[in-house]
XYZ file of N, CA and C in Angstrom:
408
model
N -12.544 -5.179 0.354
C -12.193 -4.018 0.402
C -10.996 -2.777 0.731
N -10.649 -4.215 0.950
C -8.873 -3.557 1.522
C -7.654 -3.577 0.702
N -6.732 -2.113 0.773
C -5.840 -2.432 -1.360
C -4.726 -3.829 -0.702
N -4.246 -4.550 -1.553
C -3.306 -5.952 -0.857
C -2.271 -5.337 -1.056
N -1.138 -5.847 -0.351
C -0.137 -5.016 0.550
C 0.708 -4.999 -0.464
N 0.514 -5.916 -2.243
C 1.525 -5.981 -2.909
C 1.492 -4.141 -3.618
N 0.112 -3.279 -3.686
C -0.601 -2.548 -4.263
C -0.362 -1.119 -3.477
N 0.617 -0.990 -2.376
C 0.328 -0.565 -1.328
C 1.730 -0.307 -1.843
N 2.460 -1.300 -1.949
C 3.837 -1.257 -1.919
C 4.597 -0.677 -3.087
N 3.944 -0.385 -4.340
C 4.048 -0.243 -5.503
C 3.325 1.426 -5.086
N 2.639 1.972 -4.433
C 1.982 3.064 -4.438
C 3.519 3.300 -3.416
N 3.852 2.781 -2.190
C 4.439 3.282 -1.002
C 5.451 3.464 -2.015
N 6.462 2.803 -3.193
C 7.757 3.250 -4.710
C 7.610 4.700 -4.541
N 6.144 5.030 -4.995
C 5.950 6.168 -6.190
C 6.150 7.760 -4.994
N 5.345 6.964 -3.587
C 5.067 7.929 -3.178
C 6.840 8.674 -2.377
N 7.573 7.330 -1.896
C 8.802 7.991 -1.570
C 9.561 8.397 -2.240
N 9.537 8.172 -3.677
C 10.123 9.162 -5.638
C 10.014 10.737 -5.252
N 8.686 10.452 -4.980
C 7.376 11.401 -5.192
C 6.904 12.213 -6.657
N 6.829 10.852 -7.239
C 6.327 10.641 -8.819
C 5.071 11.284 -8.380
N 4.487 12.360 -9.217
C 3.087 12.321 -9.975
C 1.994 10.750 -10.148
N 0.967 10.846 -9.154
C 0.050 9.549 -9.609
C -1.580 9.839 -9.647
N -1.074 9.539 -10.952
C -2.510 10.307 -11.682
C -4.259 9.031 -12.048
N -4.857 9.418 -10.709
C -5.807 8.144 -10.846
C -7.210 8.323 -10.295
N -8.716 7.391 -11.392
C -9.241 7.758 -11.940
C -10.613 8.332 -10.427
N -11.443 8.376 -10.981
C -12.310 8.833 -9.805
C -13.324 7.885 -9.047
N -13.569 6.246 -10.355
C -14.507 5.642 -9.782
C -14.791 4.648 -8.930
N -16.548 4.206 -8.296
C -15.856 3.231 -6.810
C -14.996 2.049 -7.023
N -14.952 1.913 -5.834
C -13.862 0.662 -6.140
C -11.988 0.998 -5.924
N -11.575 -0.284 -7.314
C -10.016 0.433 -6.451
C -9.960 2.101 -6.603
N -10.182 2.797 -7.946
C -9.617 3.666 -7.856
C -9.936 5.053 -6.445
N -11.115 4.057 -5.850
C -11.735 5.113 -4.408
C -9.984 4.886 -3.152
N -10.178 3.735 -3.126
C -9.000 2.664 -2.117
C -8.032 3.372 -2.473
N -7.489 3.701 -3.450
C -6.072 4.280 -4.158
C -6.414 5.219 -3.335
N -7.096 6.456 -3.812
C -7.169 7.903 -3.124
C -6.962 7.448 -1.813
N -8.379 7.086 -1.556
C -8.192 6.718 -0.054
C -6.895 6.161 1.051
N -5.612 5.702 0.055
C -4.369 5.593 0.544
C -3.650 6.973 0.339
N -3.939 7.071 -0.270
C -3.329 8.298 -0.621
C -3.688 9.732 0.379
N -4.282 9.577 0.627
C -4.190 10.466 1.394
C -4.574 10.121 2.359
N -4.272 9.028 3.390
C -4.031 8.844 4.622
C -3.036 8.742 4.424
N -1.545 9.165 4.143
C -0.780 8.824 3.819
C -0.130 10.114 3.070
N -0.245 10.616 3.961
C -0.720 13.303 3.348
C 0.349 13.351 1.676
N -0.192 12.498 1.081
C 0.492 12.210 -0.727
C -0.063 13.473 -0.823
N 0.892 14.083 -1.308
C 0.309 15.023 -2.381
C 0.446 15.405 -3.769
N 0.854 15.006 -4.646
C 1.657 14.489 -5.909
C 0.780 13.580 -6.691
N -0.738 14.438 -6.538
C -2.252 12.723 -7.092
C -3.234 14.249 -8.082
N -3.072 13.384 -8.830
C -4.295 14.001 -9.692
C -5.536 13.686 -9.979
N -6.389 14.072 -9.504
C -8.194 12.936 -9.928
C -8.303 13.187 -11.569
N -8.832 11.604 -12.098
C -9.373 12.472 -14.229
C -10.723 12.051 -13.389
N -11.494 12.470 -14.263
C -13.332 11.593 -13.889
C -14.218 12.481 -14.916
N -14.787 11.538 -15.577
C -15.954 11.922 -16.686
C -16.925 12.862 -16.598
N -17.452 14.262 -17.483
C -18.041 15.217 -17.245
C -17.806 15.681 -16.899
N -18.634 17.089 -16.104
C -18.396 18.305 -16.486
C -17.365 18.152 -14.146
N -17.085 17.422 -13.031
C -16.189 17.655 -12.438
C -15.953 16.434 -11.950
N -15.101 15.562 -11.368
C -14.695 13.814 -10.918
C -16.007 14.164 -9.851
N -16.119 13.017 -10.016
C -17.498 11.718 -9.297
C -16.953 11.899 -7.735
N -15.400 11.457 -7.736
C -14.974 10.973 -6.081
C -13.510 11.490 -5.946
N -12.907 13.009 -4.762
C -11.906 12.914 -4.894
C -12.093 13.255 -3.602
N -10.791 12.209 -2.737
C -10.522 12.058 -1.196
C -10.267 13.575 -0.180
N -9.963 14.149 -1.243
C -8.663 15.264 -0.745
C -8.832 16.531 -1.870
N -10.017 17.383 -1.384
C -9.755 18.890 -2.027
C -8.781 19.744 -2.656
N -7.642 19.501 -1.385
C -7.015 19.989 -2.067
C -5.838 19.023 -3.474
N -5.784 18.336 -4.029
C -5.732 17.626 -5.109
C -6.394 18.651 -6.083
N -5.586 18.414 -7.403
C -5.815 19.021 -8.712
C -7.197 17.636 -9.228
N -8.279 18.142 -9.719
C -8.834 17.203 -10.345
C -8.441 18.096 -12.608
N -9.450 16.648 -12.858
C -9.459 16.517 -14.334
C -10.952 15.770 -15.029
N -11.603 16.881 -14.765
C -12.954 17.115 -15.537
C -13.147 16.627 -17.034
N -13.610 15.266 -17.169
C -13.681 15.243 -19.067
C -14.499 14.964 -19.584
N -15.406 16.589 -20.097
C -15.978 16.501 -20.236
C -15.676 16.068 -21.996
N -17.391 14.948 -22.215
C -17.733 14.304 -23.918
C -18.775 15.131 -23.814
N -19.839 15.866 -24.446
C -20.846 16.105 -24.373
C -20.862 15.140 -26.135
N -20.854 15.321 -27.327
C -21.151 14.083 -28.309
C -21.315 12.985 -27.488
N -21.086 12.502 -26.168
C -21.435 11.286 -26.441
C -22.454 11.660 -25.086
N -23.570 10.172 -24.555
C -24.367 10.660 -24.213
C -23.915 10.007 -22.728
N -24.345 10.992 -21.375
C -23.444 10.876 -19.973
C -23.877 8.483 -19.463
N -22.519 8.653 -19.325
C -22.918 7.218 -18.807
C -22.430 6.735 -19.792
N -22.399 6.465 -21.024
C -21.647 5.655 -22.478
C -20.974 6.099 -21.727
N -20.561 4.005 -22.491
C -18.908 3.321 -23.117
C -18.249 4.213 -23.586
N -18.341 5.137 -23.849
C -17.629 6.471 -25.231
C -17.108 7.436 -24.305
N -18.947 8.588 -23.518
C -18.755 9.203 -22.664
C -17.564 9.092 -21.729
N -17.058 7.836 -21.270
C -16.381 7.061 -19.706
C -14.851 6.988 -20.781
N -14.757 6.533 -21.950
C -12.778 5.967 -22.601
C -12.364 7.303 -22.654
N -13.301 8.923 -22.721
C -12.782 9.704 -23.328
C -11.696 10.765 -21.774
N -12.415 10.118 -20.806
C -11.741 10.279 -19.079
C -9.938 8.923 -19.376
N -10.226 8.134 -19.741
C -9.345 7.074 -20.087
C -8.486 7.011 -20.953
N -8.981 7.918 -22.103
C -8.255 8.190 -22.868
C -7.522 9.603 -22.673
N -7.756 10.836 -22.127
C -6.985 11.229 -21.268
C -5.988 11.013 -20.239
N -6.004 10.604 -19.404
C -5.083 9.679 -18.304
C -4.427 8.623 -19.118
N -4.547 7.857 -20.183
C -2.971 7.236 -20.253
C -2.186 8.159 -21.225
N -2.798 9.286 -21.884
C -1.376 10.133 -22.694
C -1.045 10.864 -21.550
N -1.633 11.673 -20.942
C -0.175 12.577 -19.835
C 0.448 11.303 -18.605
N 0.395 9.940 -18.305
C 0.632 9.370 -17.802
C 1.679 8.978 -18.402
N 3.120 8.452 -17.810
C 3.821 7.722 -17.854
C 4.402 6.691 -17.498
N 3.509 5.914 -17.004
C 3.103 4.443 -16.807
C 2.149 4.033 -16.655
N 1.899 2.995 -16.548
C 0.648 2.748 -15.474
C 0.334 1.466 -14.820
N -0.527 1.606 -14.251
C -1.040 0.505 -13.018
C -2.691 0.075 -13.272
N -2.809 -0.807 -13.538
C -3.652 -1.612 -14.376
C -3.838 -2.401 -12.927
N -5.127 -2.778 -11.912
C -5.670 -3.850 -11.487
C -7.012 -4.245 -11.608
N -6.941 -5.821 -12.286
C -7.531 -6.252 -12.303
C -8.449 -7.996 -11.752
N -9.921 -7.410 -10.976
C -10.444 -8.050 -10.657
C -11.394 -8.810 -11.804
N -10.859 -10.021 -12.272
C -11.570 -11.509 -11.746
C -11.472 -11.218 -14.367
N -9.907 -11.178 -14.336
C -10.384 -11.718 -15.293
C -10.383 -9.902 -15.713
N -11.214 -8.522 -14.846
C -10.382 -7.326 -15.441
C -12.083 -7.475 -16.773
N -11.963 -5.647 -16.702
C -13.026 -5.414 -17.395
C -12.260 -4.982 -18.277
N -13.397 -4.674 -19.372
C -12.596 -4.249 -20.990
C -12.725 -3.023 -21.521
N -13.273 -1.327 -20.561
C -12.446 -0.545 -20.196
C -11.195 -0.357 -19.416
N -10.407 -1.310 -18.613
C -9.352 -1.369 -17.883
C -8.196 -2.189 -18.937
N -8.593 -3.506 -20.325
C -7.535 -4.034 -20.675
C -7.590 -2.618 -21.878
N -8.600 -2.371 -22.775
C -7.921 -1.780 -23.068
C -7.455 0.185 -23.086
N -7.381 0.452 -21.597
C -5.928 1.502 -20.964
C -5.224 0.756 -20.941
N -4.249 -0.568 -20.794
C -3.477 -1.158 -20.847
C -2.621 -1.087 -22.399
N -3.682 -1.461 -23.469
C -3.142 -1.769 -24.345
C -3.269 0.462 -25.264
N -3.705 0.796 -24.525
C -3.537 2.424 -25.332
C -1.934 2.392 -24.594
N -1.083 2.417 -23.276
C -0.567 2.532 -22.929
C 0.469 2.155 -23.504
N 0.552 -0.068 -23.994
C 1.208 -0.156 -24.713
C 1.392 0.470 -25.960
N 0.914 0.889 -27.117
C 0.716 1.686 -28.147
C 1.471 2.567 -27.952
N 1.655 3.452 -27.136
C 2.208 4.133 -26.418
C 3.402 4.158 -25.785
N 4.010 2.753 -26.228
C 5.865 2.349 -25.071
C 5.316 2.420 -23.965
N 4.447 2.919 -23.123
C 4.715 3.134 -21.948
C 4.545 1.782 -20.961
N 4.990 1.797 -19.954
C 5.357 0.295 -19.565
C 4.173 0.423 -18.569
N 3.722 -0.652 -18.169
C 2.252 -1.347 -17.595
C 2.643 -2.150 -16.467
N 1.679 -2.150 -15.101
C 1.942 -3.104 -14.748
C 0.922 -3.538 -14.603
N 0.554 -5.247 -14.656
C -1.468 -5.318 -14.269
C -1.015 -6.336 -13.059
N -1.799 -5.809 -11.850
C -2.337 -6.935 -11.094
C -2.930 -7.851 -11.510
N -3.315 -8.880 -11.015
C -4.814 -9.373 -10.847
C -4.946 -9.324 -9.087
N -5.969 -8.978 -8.893
C -5.832 -9.225 -7.532
C -7.129 -10.467 -7.210
N -8.054 -10.794 -8.463
C -9.040 -12.547 -7.966
C -8.884 -13.263 -9.465
N -9.243 -13.617 -8.891
C -9.884 -14.521 -10.272
C -10.780 -15.781 -10.146
N -11.583 -15.768 -11.378
C -12.559 -16.198 -10.779
C -13.681 -16.696 -9.783
N -13.426 -15.390 -8.617
C -14.391 -15.344 -8.048
C -13.087 -16.324 -6.507
N -11.447 -16.947 -7.181
C -11.119 -17.449 -6.497
C -10.386 -15.777 -5.448
N -9.350 -16.619 -4.169
C -8.823 -15.213 -3.869
C -7.505 -15.161 -4.448
N -7.161 -14.058 -5.353
C -5.970 -14.077 -6.821
C -5.132 -13.409 -6.015
N -3.920 -12.747 -6.442
C -3.082 -12.632 -5.632
C -1.432 -12.211 -6.588
N -0.730 -11.514 -7.695
C -0.611 -11.567 -7.912
C 0.081 -9.832 -9.061
N 1.278 -10.469 -9.321
C 1.963 -9.226 -10.803
C 1.860 -9.916 -11.660
N 1.207 -9.492 -13.311
C 2.075 -9.854 -14.648
C 2.854 -9.308 -15.074
């Protein structure tokens, strides 16, 4: 339940360069990234979440971007995808963390970024339940 050193190093590089970091509001890796950024007092952060307000924001000073999709049932994959689509549109590059070969939504976000000719790093956190730690 702790960010691997490789991901921290990547975030540290972006913080050092003053890059805006866009992150989601989901439990898991999004929350861990937010907590790490807050711990490092990094302010150039925007949080995206589905619905009328973001579900998690570690630092109330960060800008939030709730992406409501009332045309879809709350909690549906289409409803959640609206937030992902918005994030990939505004991102310059992407960092995807894949756990156990990845969720369909994460794979779709990587595809969106590539279709927009944006660089994306994919980090595999584990594979088939075994400890696995590498960049692709």
